[in-house]
Tab-separated table of C-alpha atoms and ligand atoms in Angstrom:
chain	number	residue	atom	x	y	z
A	593	MET	CA	-0.012	-0.013	-0.023
A	594	ALA	CA	1.255	3.492	-0.871
A	595	THR	CA	2.582	5.701	1.881
A	596	THR	CA	0.644	8.639	3.236
A	597	VAL	CA	3.371	10.918	4.534
A	598	ARG	CA	2.183	14.139	6.171
A	599	VAL	CA	3.125	17.390	4.458
A	600	ASP	CA	2.677	21.059	5.437
A	601	LEU	CA	2.416	22.842	2.112
A	602	ARG	CA	2.607	26.344	3.619
A	603	ARG	CA	5.820	25.453	5.387
A	604	GLU	CA	7.279	23.875	2.216
A	605	PHE	CA	6.903	27.225	0.439
A	606	ALA	CA	7.740	29.474	3.410
A	607	ASP	CA	11.126	30.583	2.103
A	608	ALA	CA	11.625	32.794	-0.883
A	609	GLY	CA	13.972	30.229	-2.573
A	610	SER	CA	11.280	27.606	-2.801
A	611	ARG	CA	8.781	30.075	-4.204
A	612	ALA	CA	11.347	31.211	-6.801
A	613	ASP	CA	12.187	27.624	-7.735
A	614	PRO	CA	9.430	25.256	-6.599
A	615	GLY	CA	10.656	22.405	-8.779
A	616	PRO	CA	12.794	20.635	-6.073
A	617	VAL	CA	9.987	20.853	-3.528
A	618	TYR	CA	7.439	19.313	-5.913
A	619	ALA	CA	10.005	16.626	-6.938
A	620	ARG	CA	10.376	15.643	-3.310
A	621	LEU	CA	6.603	15.496	-2.816
A	622	ARG	CA	6.184	13.283	-5.866
A	623	ASP	CA	8.949	11.034	-4.560
A	624	LEU	CA	7.189	10.746	-1.174
A	625	GLY	CA	4.242	8.978	-2.841
A	626	PRO	CA	1.185	9.391	-5.035
A	627	VAL	CA	-1.054	10.334	-2.109
A	628	LEU	CA	0.133	12.454	0.839
A	629	ARG	CA	-1.635	13.720	3.943
A	630	SER	CA	-2.062	17.443	4.115
A	631	LYS	CA	-1.337	19.144	7.423
A	632	ASP	CA	-1.919	22.899	7.148
A	633	ILE	CA	-4.386	25.662	6.680
A	634	LEU	CA	-5.784	23.866	3.619
A	635	GLY	CA	-7.818	22.050	6.204
A	636	GLY	CA	-6.127	18.623	6.239
A	637	GLY	CA	-7.199	15.843	3.922
A	638	PHE	CA	-5.033	14.498	1.144
A	639	LEU	CA	-2.565	15.955	-1.374
A	640	LEU	CA	-1.919	14.556	-4.834
A	641	PRO	CA	1.474	15.557	-6.311
A	642	ARG	CA	1.708	13.303	-9.421
A	643	TYR	CA	0.294	13.794	-12.914
A	644	GLU	CA	-1.452	10.463	-13.180
A	645	GLU	CA	-3.640	10.911	-10.100
A	646	VAL	CA	-4.198	14.679	-10.540
A	647	SER	CA	-5.359	14.283	-14.175
A	648	ARG	CA	-7.652	11.359	-13.205
A	649	VAL	CA	-9.240	12.736	-10.023
A	650	ILE	CA	-9.898	16.179	-11.460
A	651	LYS	CA	-12.299	14.571	-13.954
A	652	ASP	CA	-13.720	11.914	-11.647
A	653	PRO	CA	-17.395	12.674	-10.840
A	654	ARG	CA	-16.996	10.958	-7.504
A	655	PHE	CA	-15.158	14.051	-6.363
A	656	ALA	CA	-17.304	17.109	-5.712
A	657	SER	CA	-16.328	20.795	-5.602
A	658	ASP	CA	-19.249	21.674	-3.350
A	659	ARG	CA	-18.616	20.491	0.198
A	660	ARG	CA	-22.397	20.427	0.870
A	661	ASN	CA	-22.607	17.518	-1.615
A	662	VAL	CA	-20.650	15.256	0.704
A	663	GLY	CA	-22.641	16.205	3.784
A	664	LEU	CA	-20.174	18.819	5.051
A	665	ARG	CA	-21.455	22.037	6.573
A	666	SER	CA	-21.661	24.858	4.100
A	667	LEU	CA	-19.212	27.668	4.667
A	668	ASP	CA	-22.185	29.922	4.066
A	669	GLN	CA	-23.635	30.395	7.574
A	670	TRP	CA	-25.688	33.204	9.150
A	671	TRP	CA	-22.478	34.654	10.553
A	672	THR	CA	-20.533	34.426	7.288
A	673	PRO	CA	-19.615	37.985	6.148
A	674	GLY	CA	-21.555	39.000	3.068
A	675	LEU	CA	-18.432	39.382	0.948
A	676	LEU	CA	-17.086	35.983	1.804
A	677	ARG	CA	-20.495	34.575	0.956
A	678	LEU	CA	-20.176	36.088	-2.573
A	679	LEU	CA	-16.966	34.199	-3.142
A	680	ILE	CA	-18.248	31.009	-1.601
A	681	SER	CA	-21.288	31.006	-3.833
A	682	SER	CA	-19.313	31.220	-7.076
A	683	MET	CA	-19.538	28.435	-9.646
A	684	VAL	CA	-16.014	27.167	-9.077
A	685	LEU	CA	-17.296	25.788	-5.745
A	686	LYS	CA	-20.456	24.293	-7.260
A	687	ASP	CA	-21.295	20.957	-8.855
A	688	PRO	CA	-23.635	20.113	-11.738
A	689	PRO	CA	-26.445	20.878	-12.326
A	690	GLU	CA	-26.086	24.217	-10.398
A	691	HIS	CA	-22.605	24.722	-11.887
A	692	ARG	CA	-23.834	24.164	-15.451
A	693	ARG	CA	-26.584	26.720	-15.082
A	694	LEU	CA	-24.159	29.400	-13.873
A	695	ARG	CA	-21.429	28.519	-16.365
A	696	ASN	CA	-23.888	28.600	-19.328
A	697	LEU	CA	-24.616	32.230	-18.589
A	698	VAL	CA	-20.992	33.376	-19.118
A	699	GLN	CA	-19.725	30.672	-21.407
A	700	LYS	CA	-20.694	32.497	-24.601
A	701	ALA	CA	-18.500	35.488	-23.889
A	702	PHE	CA	-15.402	33.269	-23.529
A	703	THR	CA	-15.576	30.990	-26.559
A	704	PRO	CA	-12.336	31.021	-28.649
A	705	ALA	CA	-14.199	32.706	-31.546
A	706	ARG	CA	-15.698	35.463	-29.331
A	707	VAL	CA	-12.397	36.048	-27.577
A	708	GLU	CA	-10.490	36.207	-30.863
A	709	LYS	CA	-12.564	39.308	-31.696
A	710	LEU	CA	-10.843	41.074	-28.832
A	711	ALA	CA	-7.405	40.651	-30.436
A	712	GLY	CA	-7.286	44.104	-32.054
A	713	ARG	CA	-8.206	45.836	-28.809
A	714	VAL	CA	-5.676	43.758	-26.840
A	715	GLU	CA	-3.014	44.799	-29.342
A	716	GLU	CA	-3.956	48.508	-28.938
A	717	ILE	CA	-3.859	48.361	-25.153
A	718	THR	CA	-0.538	46.517	-25.260
A	719	ASP	CA	0.938	49.154	-27.599
A	720	GLU	CA	-0.293	52.029	-25.423
A	721	LEU	CA	1.302	50.411	-22.345
A	722	LEU	CA	4.548	49.775	-24.134
A	723	ASP	CA	4.592	53.359	-25.516
A	724	ALA	CA	4.261	54.702	-21.996
A	725	ALA	CA	7.012	52.409	-20.679
A	726	ALA	CA	9.478	52.637	-23.579
A	727	ALA	CA	10.914	56.051	-22.645
A	728	ASN	CA	12.639	54.453	-19.623
A	729	PRO	CA	15.867	52.465	-19.803
A	730	VAL	CA	14.510	50.160	-17.082
A	731	ILE	CA	10.896	49.026	-17.125
A	732	ASP	CA	8.947	47.092	-14.524
A	733	LEU	CA	7.344	44.422	-16.604
A	734	MET	CA	4.656	43.773	-13.963
A	735	GLY	CA	3.513	47.375	-13.301
A	736	ASP	CA	4.067	48.540	-16.899
A	737	LEU	CA	2.422	45.649	-18.787
A	738	ALA	CA	1.579	42.404	-17.044
A	739	LEU	CA	-0.726	43.916	-14.431
A	740	PRO	CA	-2.566	46.613	-16.357
A	741	LEU	CA	-3.171	44.653	-19.563
A	742	PRO	CA	-5.499	41.942	-18.229
A	743	LEU	CA	-7.192	44.367	-15.889
A	744	THR	CA	-7.991	46.885	-18.680
A	745	VAL	CA	-9.229	44.033	-20.904
A	746	ILE	CA	-11.579	42.617	-18.243
A	747	ALA	CA	-12.761	46.102	-17.267
A	748	GLU	CA	-13.767	46.755	-20.892
A	749	MET	CA	-15.355	43.305	-21.223
A	750	LEU	CA	-17.400	43.898	-18.091
A	751	GLY	CA	-18.539	47.338	-19.302
A	752	VAL	CA	-16.800	49.571	-16.749
A	753	PRO	CA	-17.248	53.066	-18.284
A	754	PRO	CA	-13.941	54.663	-19.408
A	755	ALA	CA	-14.271	57.448	-16.782
A	756	ASP	CA	-14.388	54.894	-13.988
A	757	ARG	CA	-11.469	52.669	-15.102
A	758	VAL	CA	-8.853	54.417	-13.003
A	759	ARG	CA	-11.044	54.073	-9.913
A	760	PHE	CA	-11.704	50.437	-10.753
A	761	ARG	CA	-8.009	49.749	-11.150
A	762	THR	CA	-7.202	51.469	-7.830
A	763	LEU	CA	-9.901	49.551	-5.952
A	764	PHE	CA	-8.802	46.281	-7.467
A	765	ALA	CA	-5.101	46.909	-6.892
A	766	ALA	CA	-5.835	47.627	-3.212
A	767	ILE	CA	-7.184	44.107	-2.587
A	768	GLN	CA	-4.233	42.443	-4.339
A	769	ASP	CA	-2.322	42.833	-1.066
A	770	ASN	CA	-4.403	40.008	0.252
A	771	SER	CA	-2.048	37.493	-1.278
A	772	GLU	CA	-1.385	35.504	1.858
A	773	MET	CA	-5.049	34.554	2.298
A	774	THR	CA	-4.650	34.202	6.090
A	775	PRO	CA	-7.696	34.965	8.268
A	776	ALA	CA	-5.917	38.109	9.489
A	777	SER	CA	-5.176	39.357	6.040
A	778	ILE	CA	-8.787	38.681	4.969
A	779	VAL	CA	-10.071	40.782	7.909
A	780	ARG	CA	-7.522	43.508	7.047
A	781	ASN	CA	-8.817	43.555	3.508
A	782	TYR	CA	-12.440	43.672	4.411
A	783	PRO	CA	-13.065	47.401	3.986
A	784	ARG	CA	-11.264	47.384	0.599
A	785	MET	CA	-13.348	44.439	-0.549
A	786	ARG	CA	-16.473	46.358	0.538
A	787	ARG	CA	-15.463	49.333	-1.610
A	788	LEU	CA	-14.905	47.060	-4.636
A	789	THR	CA	-18.252	45.330	-4.080
A	790	GLY	CA	-19.916	48.744	-3.861
A	791	PHE	CA	-18.320	49.696	-7.176
A	792	LEU	CA	-19.563	46.528	-8.811
A	793	GLN	CA	-23.066	47.020	-7.418
A	794	GLU	CA	-23.053	50.495	-9.007
A	795	LEU	CA	-21.875	48.985	-12.266
A	796	VAL	CA	-24.792	46.490	-12.211
A	797	ARG	CA	-27.231	49.323	-11.550
A	798	LEU	CA	-25.759	51.368	-14.412
A	799	ARG	CA	-25.912	48.527	-16.900
A	800	ARG	CA	-29.458	47.694	-15.853
A	801	GLU	CA	-30.449	51.277	-16.820
A	802	GLN	CA	-28.068	51.765	-19.726
A	803	PRO	CA	-27.247	48.381	-21.211
A	804	GLY	CA	-24.273	48.130	-23.575
A	805	ASP	CA	-22.512	45.445	-25.553
A	806	ASP	CA	-20.747	44.113	-22.481
A	807	LEU	CA	-20.737	41.147	-20.156
A	808	VAL	CA	-22.472	42.755	-17.172
A	809	SER	CA	-25.296	44.037	-19.419
A	810	ALA	CA	-25.672	40.499	-20.855
A	811	LEU	CA	-25.765	39.011	-17.349
A	812	VAL	CA	-28.275	41.536	-16.126
A	813	HIS	CA	-30.441	40.788	-19.140
A	814	ALA	CA	-30.240	37.075	-18.538
A	815	GLU	CA	-31.270	37.715	-14.991
A	816	GLU	CA	-34.284	39.686	-16.117
A	817	ALA	CA	-35.283	37.278	-18.833
A	818	GLY	CA	-36.202	34.627	-16.365
A	819	ASP	CA	-35.152	33.165	-13.072
A	820	ARG	CA	-31.491	33.265	-14.099
A	821	LEU	CA	-29.062	35.241	-11.898
A	822	ASP	CA	-30.119	37.074	-8.803
A	823	GLU	CA	-28.159	40.197	-7.718
A	824	ASP	CA	-25.831	38.237	-5.413
A	825	GLU	CA	-25.136	35.627	-8.025
A	826	LEU	CA	-24.358	38.306	-10.510
A	827	ILE	CA	-21.890	40.107	-8.278
A	828	SER	CA	-20.435	36.735	-7.273
A	829	MET	CA	-19.856	35.891	-10.980
A	830	VAL	CA	-18.122	39.214	-11.641
A	831	PHE	CA	-15.964	38.654	-8.521
A	832	LEU	CA	-15.033	35.229	-9.760
A	833	LEU	CA	-14.042	36.549	-13.219
A	834	LEU	CA	-11.847	39.210	-11.604
A	835	PHE	CA	-10.204	36.892	-9.080
A	836	ALA	CA	-9.816	33.807	-11.298
A	837	GLY	CA	-8.774	35.810	-14.334
A	838	HIS	CA	-6.505	38.561	-13.227
A	839	GLU	CA	-3.508	37.556	-11.218
A	840	THR	CA	-3.288	34.208	-13.022
A	841	THR	CA	-2.830	35.960	-16.369
A	842	VAL	CA	-0.517	38.538	-14.842
A	843	ASN	CA	1.668	35.743	-13.583
A	844	LEU	CA	1.648	33.900	-16.924
A	845	ILE	CA	3.001	36.991	-18.679
A	846	GLY	CA	5.438	37.856	-15.840
A	847	ASN	CA	6.747	34.384	-15.214
A	848	GLY	CA	6.918	33.664	-18.960
A	849	VAL	CA	9.010	36.710	-19.731
A	850	LEU	CA	11.234	36.027	-16.730
A	851	GLU	CA	12.014	32.527	-17.925
A	852	LEU	CA	12.757	33.783	-21.396
A	853	VAL	CA	15.262	36.444	-20.244
A	854	ARG	CA	16.919	33.832	-18.083
A	855	ARG	CA	17.274	31.515	-21.065
A	856	PRO	CA	18.768	33.508	-23.939
A	857	ASP	CA	18.739	30.443	-26.256
A	858	GLN	CA	14.948	30.048	-25.923
A	859	LEU	CA	14.421	33.803	-26.243
A	860	GLN	CA	16.518	33.938	-29.390
A	861	MET	CA	14.626	30.938	-30.865
A	862	LEU	CA	11.386	32.797	-30.359
A	863	ARG	CA	12.764	35.975	-31.912
A	864	ASP	CA	13.994	33.977	-34.923
A	865	ASP	CA	10.666	32.131	-35.359
A	866	PRO	CA	7.730	34.101	-33.963
A	867	ASP	CA	5.410	31.286	-35.086
A	868	LEU	CA	6.665	29.345	-32.059
A	869	ILE	CA	4.571	31.605	-29.832
A	870	GLY	CA	1.700	29.035	-29.571
A	871	THR	CA	3.863	26.219	-28.204
A	872	ALA	CA	5.904	28.747	-26.221
A	873	ILE	CA	2.774	29.934	-24.297
A	874	GLU	CA	1.734	26.348	-23.563
A	875	GLU	CA	5.212	25.607	-22.206
A	876	MET	CA	5.176	28.760	-20.086
A	877	LEU	CA	1.840	27.636	-18.665
A	878	ARG	CA	3.346	24.210	-17.850
A	879	PHE	CA	6.741	25.263	-16.646
A	880	THR	CA	6.100	28.504	-14.789
A	881	ASN	CA	2.896	27.333	-13.121
A	882	PRO	CA	0.850	30.505	-12.421
A	883	VAL	CA	-1.512	28.336	-10.311
A	884	GLY	CA	-0.282	25.765	-7.758
A	885	PHE	CA	-3.443	23.889	-7.012
A	886	VAL	CA	-7.136	23.926	-7.939
A	887	ALA	CA	-10.122	24.417	-5.591
A	888	PRO	CA	-10.366	21.478	-3.151
A	889	ARG	CA	-12.353	18.400	-4.133
A	890	PHE	CA	-14.386	16.234	-1.753
A	891	ALA	CA	-14.911	12.460	-2.033
A	892	THR	CA	-18.604	11.780	-2.445
A	893	GLU	CA	-18.108	8.088	-1.492
A	894	ASP	CA	-15.355	5.869	-0.103
A	895	VAL	CA	-12.733	5.640	-2.899
A	896	GLU	CA	-9.164	4.415	-3.340
A	897	ILE	CA	-6.475	6.481	-5.021
A	898	ALA	CA	-3.318	4.546	-5.920
A	899	GLY	CA	-4.252	1.965	-3.270
A	900	VAL	CA	-4.826	4.540	-0.512
A	901	PRO	CA	-8.353	4.518	1.001
A	902	ILE	CA	-9.974	7.886	0.825
A	903	PRO	CA	-13.035	7.990	3.091
A	904	ARG	CA	-16.223	9.778	1.987
A	905	GLY	CA	-16.091	13.487	2.815
A	906	SER	CA	-12.291	13.701	2.641
A	907	MET	CA	-10.813	16.837	1.129
A	908	VAL	CA	-8.336	16.270	-1.689
A	909	THR	CA	-5.952	18.971	-2.972
A	910	LEU	CA	-4.673	18.480	-6.507
A	911	LEU	CA	-1.219	19.992	-7.033
A	912	ILE	CA	-1.480	20.887	-10.703
A	913	ALA	CA	1.860	22.702	-10.587
A	914	SER	CA	3.563	19.519	-9.369
A	915	ALA	CA	1.757	17.355	-11.944
A	916	ASN	CA	3.075	19.700	-14.692
A	917	LEU	CA	6.656	19.045	-13.589
A	918	ASP	CA	6.228	15.268	-13.401
A	919	GLU	CA	8.940	13.482	-15.333
A	920	ALA	CA	6.551	10.551	-15.845
A	921	ALA	CA	4.317	12.761	-17.975
A	922	PHE	CA	6.794	15.210	-19.535
A	923	PRO	CA	10.246	14.187	-20.795
A	924	ASP	CA	12.850	16.595	-19.431
A	925	ALA	CA	10.116	18.080	-17.301
A	926	ASP	CA	12.457	20.524	-15.529
A	927	THR	CA	13.623	22.059	-18.829
A	928	LEU	CA	11.783	24.901	-20.524
A	929	ASP	CA	11.360	23.891	-24.189
A	930	ILE	CA	9.289	26.399	-26.146
A	931	THR	CA	8.879	23.831	-28.983
A	932	ARG	CA	7.442	21.127	-26.673
A	933	SER	CA	4.684	19.193	-28.378
A	934	PRO	CA	2.541	17.429	-27.285
A	935	ASN	CA	2.162	19.333	-24.038
A	936	ARG	CA	-0.712	18.034	-21.963
A	937	HIS	CA	-0.234	20.366	-19.051
A	938	VAL	CA	-3.026	20.778	-16.527
A	939	SER	CA	-2.497	24.496	-15.813
A	940	PHE	CA	-6.087	25.306	-16.741
A	941	GLY	CA	-7.474	22.238	-14.950
A	942	LEU	CA	-9.536	19.622	-16.779
A	943	GLY	CA	-13.150	18.507	-16.905
A	944	THR	CA	-16.210	20.308	-15.526
A	945	HIS	CA	-14.287	23.304	-14.159
A	946	PHE	CA	-11.812	23.686	-16.963
A	947	CYS	CA	-10.751	27.314	-16.996
A	948	LEU	CA	-13.435	29.388	-18.587
A	949	GLY	CA	-10.935	32.171	-19.382
A	950	ALA	CA	-8.289	29.990	-21.020
A	951	PRO	CA	-8.819	31.433	-24.536
A	952	LEU	CA	-8.562	34.983	-23.139
A	953	ALA	CA	-5.394	34.268	-21.078
A	954	ARG	CA	-3.783	32.665	-24.119
A	955	LEU	CA	-4.722	35.563	-26.369
A	956	GLU	CA	-3.326	38.178	-23.986
A	957	ALA	CA	-0.049	36.304	-23.541
A	958	ARG	CA	0.213	35.569	-27.262
A	959	ILE	CA	-0.090	39.269	-28.037
A	960	ALA	CA	1.823	40.842	-25.097
A	961	ILE	CA	5.016	38.762	-25.197
A	962	PRO	CA	5.768	39.070	-28.924
A	963	ALA	CA	4.895	42.794	-28.760
A	964	LEU	CA	7.472	43.199	-25.972
A	965	LEU	CA	10.110	41.318	-27.983
A	966	ARG	CA	9.414	43.415	-31.093
A	967	ARG	CA	9.590	46.666	-29.137
A	968	PHE	CA	12.885	45.878	-27.370
A	969	GLY	CA	15.820	44.384	-29.224
A	970	HIS	CA	17.529	43.601	-25.912
A	971	LEU	CA	16.073	42.680	-22.518
A	972	GLU	CA	17.891	41.653	-19.399
A	973	LEU	CA	17.207	41.475	-15.709
A	974	ALA	CA	18.004	44.741	-13.912
A	975	VAL	CA	18.612	42.882	-10.605
A	976	PRO	CA	20.104	39.467	-9.844
A	977	ALA	CA	17.423	36.777	-10.222
A	978	ASP	CA	17.747	35.780	-6.541
A	979	GLN	CA	16.687	39.285	-5.512
A	980	LEU	CA	13.376	39.254	-7.290
A	981	PRO	CA	10.411	39.734	-4.900
A	982	TRP	CA	8.207	36.666	-5.115
A	983	ARG	CA	4.620	36.997	-3.907
A	984	ARG	CA	3.717	35.092	-0.775
A	985	HIS	CA	0.507	33.715	-2.180
A	986	ILE	CA	-0.203	30.129	-1.212
A	987	ALA	CA	-1.839	29.079	-4.517
A	988	LEU	CA	-0.494	31.551	-7.074
A	989	ARG	CA	3.101	31.970	-8.196
A	990	GLY	CA	4.571	35.207	-9.542
A	991	VAL	CA	6.849	38.149	-8.834
A	992	GLU	CA	5.689	41.582	-7.537
A	993	HIS	CA	8.120	43.457	-9.755
A	994	LEU	CA	10.179	42.374	-12.685
A	995	PRO	CA	12.737	45.193	-13.458
A	996	LEU	CA	14.223	44.809	-16.941
A	997	VAL	CA	16.923	46.786	-18.699
A	998	VAL	CA	15.621	47.454	-22.169
A	999	THR	CA	17.053	48.682	-25.413
A	1000	PRO	CA	14.546	49.695	-28.084
A	1001	ALA	CA	14.638	47.625	-31.228
A	1002	GLY	CA	16.927	49.208	-33.767
A	1003	ALA	CA	19.104	50.752	-31.068
A	1004	SER	CA	20.510	47.331	-30.194
A	1005	ALA	CA	22.566	46.736	-33.325
A	1006	GLY	CA	25.867	45.226	-32.385
A	1007	ARG	CA	24.589	43.933	-29.026
A	1008	SER	CA	23.577	40.459	-28.215
A	1009	THR	CA	19.846	40.215	-28.937
A	1010	THR	CA	18.639	38.639	-25.732
B	2592	HEM	C1	-2.918	32.012	-17.090
B	2592	HEM	C2	-4.147	32.307	-16.757
B	2592	HEM	C3	-5.111	31.363	-16.058
B	2592	HEM	C4	-4.865	30.194	-15.402
B	2592	HEM	C5	-3.516	29.497	-15.225
B	2592	HEM	C6	-6.123	29.734	-14.884
B	2592	HEM	C7	-6.335	28.549	-14.203
B	2592	HEM	C8	-7.537	28.034	-13.873
B	2592	HEM	C9	-7.771	26.730	-13.278
B	2592	HEM	C10	-6.669	25.773	-12.928
B	2592	HEM	C11	-9.086	26.549	-13.105
B	2592	HEM	C12	-9.795	25.287	-12.568
B	2592	HEM	C13	-10.214	25.462	-11.128
B	2592	HEM	C14	-10.750	24.148	-10.549
B	2592	HEM	O1	-10.739	23.105	-11.231
B	2592	HEM	O2	-11.091	24.196	-9.382
B	2592	HEM	C15	-9.742	27.783	-13.578
B	2592	HEM	C16	-11.089	27.996	-13.528
B	2592	HEM	C17	-11.656	29.195	-13.869
B	2592	HEM	N1	-11.075	30.253	-14.516
B	2592	HEM	FE1	-9.119	30.413	-14.969
B	2592	HEM	N2	-7.105	30.627	-15.235
B	2592	HEM	C18	-6.537	31.660	-15.955
B	2592	HEM	C19	-7.165	32.752	-16.553
B	2592	HEM	C20	-8.489	33.016	-16.425
B	2592	HEM	C21	-9.172	34.169	-17.014
B	2592	HEM	C22	-8.519	35.249	-17.886
B	2592	HEM	C23	-10.476	34.082	-16.615
B	2592	HEM	C24	-11.630	35.013	-16.945
B	2592	HEM	C25	-11.554	36.276	-17.151
B	2592	HEM	C26	-10.624	32.880	-15.845
B	2592	HEM	C27	-11.804	32.459	-15.283
B	2592	HEM	C28	-11.959	31.249	-14.655
B	2592	HEM	C29	-13.254	30.773	-14.163
B	2592	HEM	C30	-14.549	31.583	-14.133
B	2592	HEM	C31	-13.035	29.519	-13.623
B	2592	HEM	C32	-14.098	28.607	-12.977
B	2592	HEM	C33	-14.681	27.710	-14.070
B	2592	HEM	C34	-15.696	26.768	-13.451
B	2592	HEM	O3	-15.802	26.583	-12.247
B	2592	HEM	O4	-16.425	26.206	-14.308
B	2592	HEM	N3	-9.407	32.259	-15.726
B	2592	HEM	N4	-8.791	28.648	-14.025
């Protein structure tokens, strides 16, 4: 029978070194066994570090995302703060058929064909951001491009009026400090979350009165056309799109560029053959792992995973980041190879909850990274890699700032083109 060693995930990633380079930690976890016991704020239960079990369990209908469906108490109690309730009630923590009903309402806006129509606008926003940054010899890739791009795109998709976009960005940026997700940091963030919720409630009111060709108007309409979304569900959906879609995409762009500047051969290969951008983005998703693990799953019956009995009601945490680095699924898993194909990474999850925003995240990265390379003939880290400030988030991986020394294209003749 497989071992069930106890692991404290928060402690494993307590030091900056392991956040900067999580590969060795995940390799050790995979070596410990296919099923580990979790001992930390994740609430106990089991941890799955290997590709085989992660990719199987994530699609297995015997595992629920809604704890109520295994007889556990809902986190939504009379004393639950209203804001937390909004997050708890989002579709990522629901199972079919409730999940399907909610997902159907937003699905249309995120199909690859619909998202592809945004390409021109994503290019414009990227160019504006790069224009503003290009005057400086050192840019902060995060503040100058990776953070504002996805936020501007989602603000426009949601229908935030142009005059309110700065306020929206300020309100949203304020809650990004909550990266530790500890009870204390959640309480600290509460007033800021309230202000953001107030802003979104105003937006819903506005779009109810003045509908436009945007997502909030479409959701309000759906709500009014029948029993569809009530006001709380609507705000909850918008919250989910903001939280699930923003920092993840920010980190894909940030981590992806960081890996390229640290690997001049891969960067040069992409400059020489821009058509590699498709496989390059998939490899960045796999190798840089913007998301460490998906929402917890709960066993709806007694099951066995790799010979380990998992009693009904147990919580199971699927380490998608570790699965993506599993040598058993990816040859040379700890090497970034922008030509890798096939690349069956699980960075967007799989099955029922497969990332709704995957086409949008791919589009933004596919436009932003080549635009950066075209704009600057030379890019290099402005500080030693071991001094980069990694965020302390338990589930998301990315740097707070990424200072790069840049030379505009054309001015770099005679220099190495990395
Ligand atoms: C690189 C960027 C992104 C990554 C790595 C990512 C990753 C993921 C993962 C792993 C899941 C599955 C969660 C689970 O199974 O519990 C997920 C779900 C989701 N993502 Fe993304 N995501 C990204 C970008 C986006 C964007 C841009 C949006 C929308 C604006 C978005 C919206 C969602 C939503 C709504 C869900 C829940 C889907 C459901 O429950 O059916 N994501 N994402």
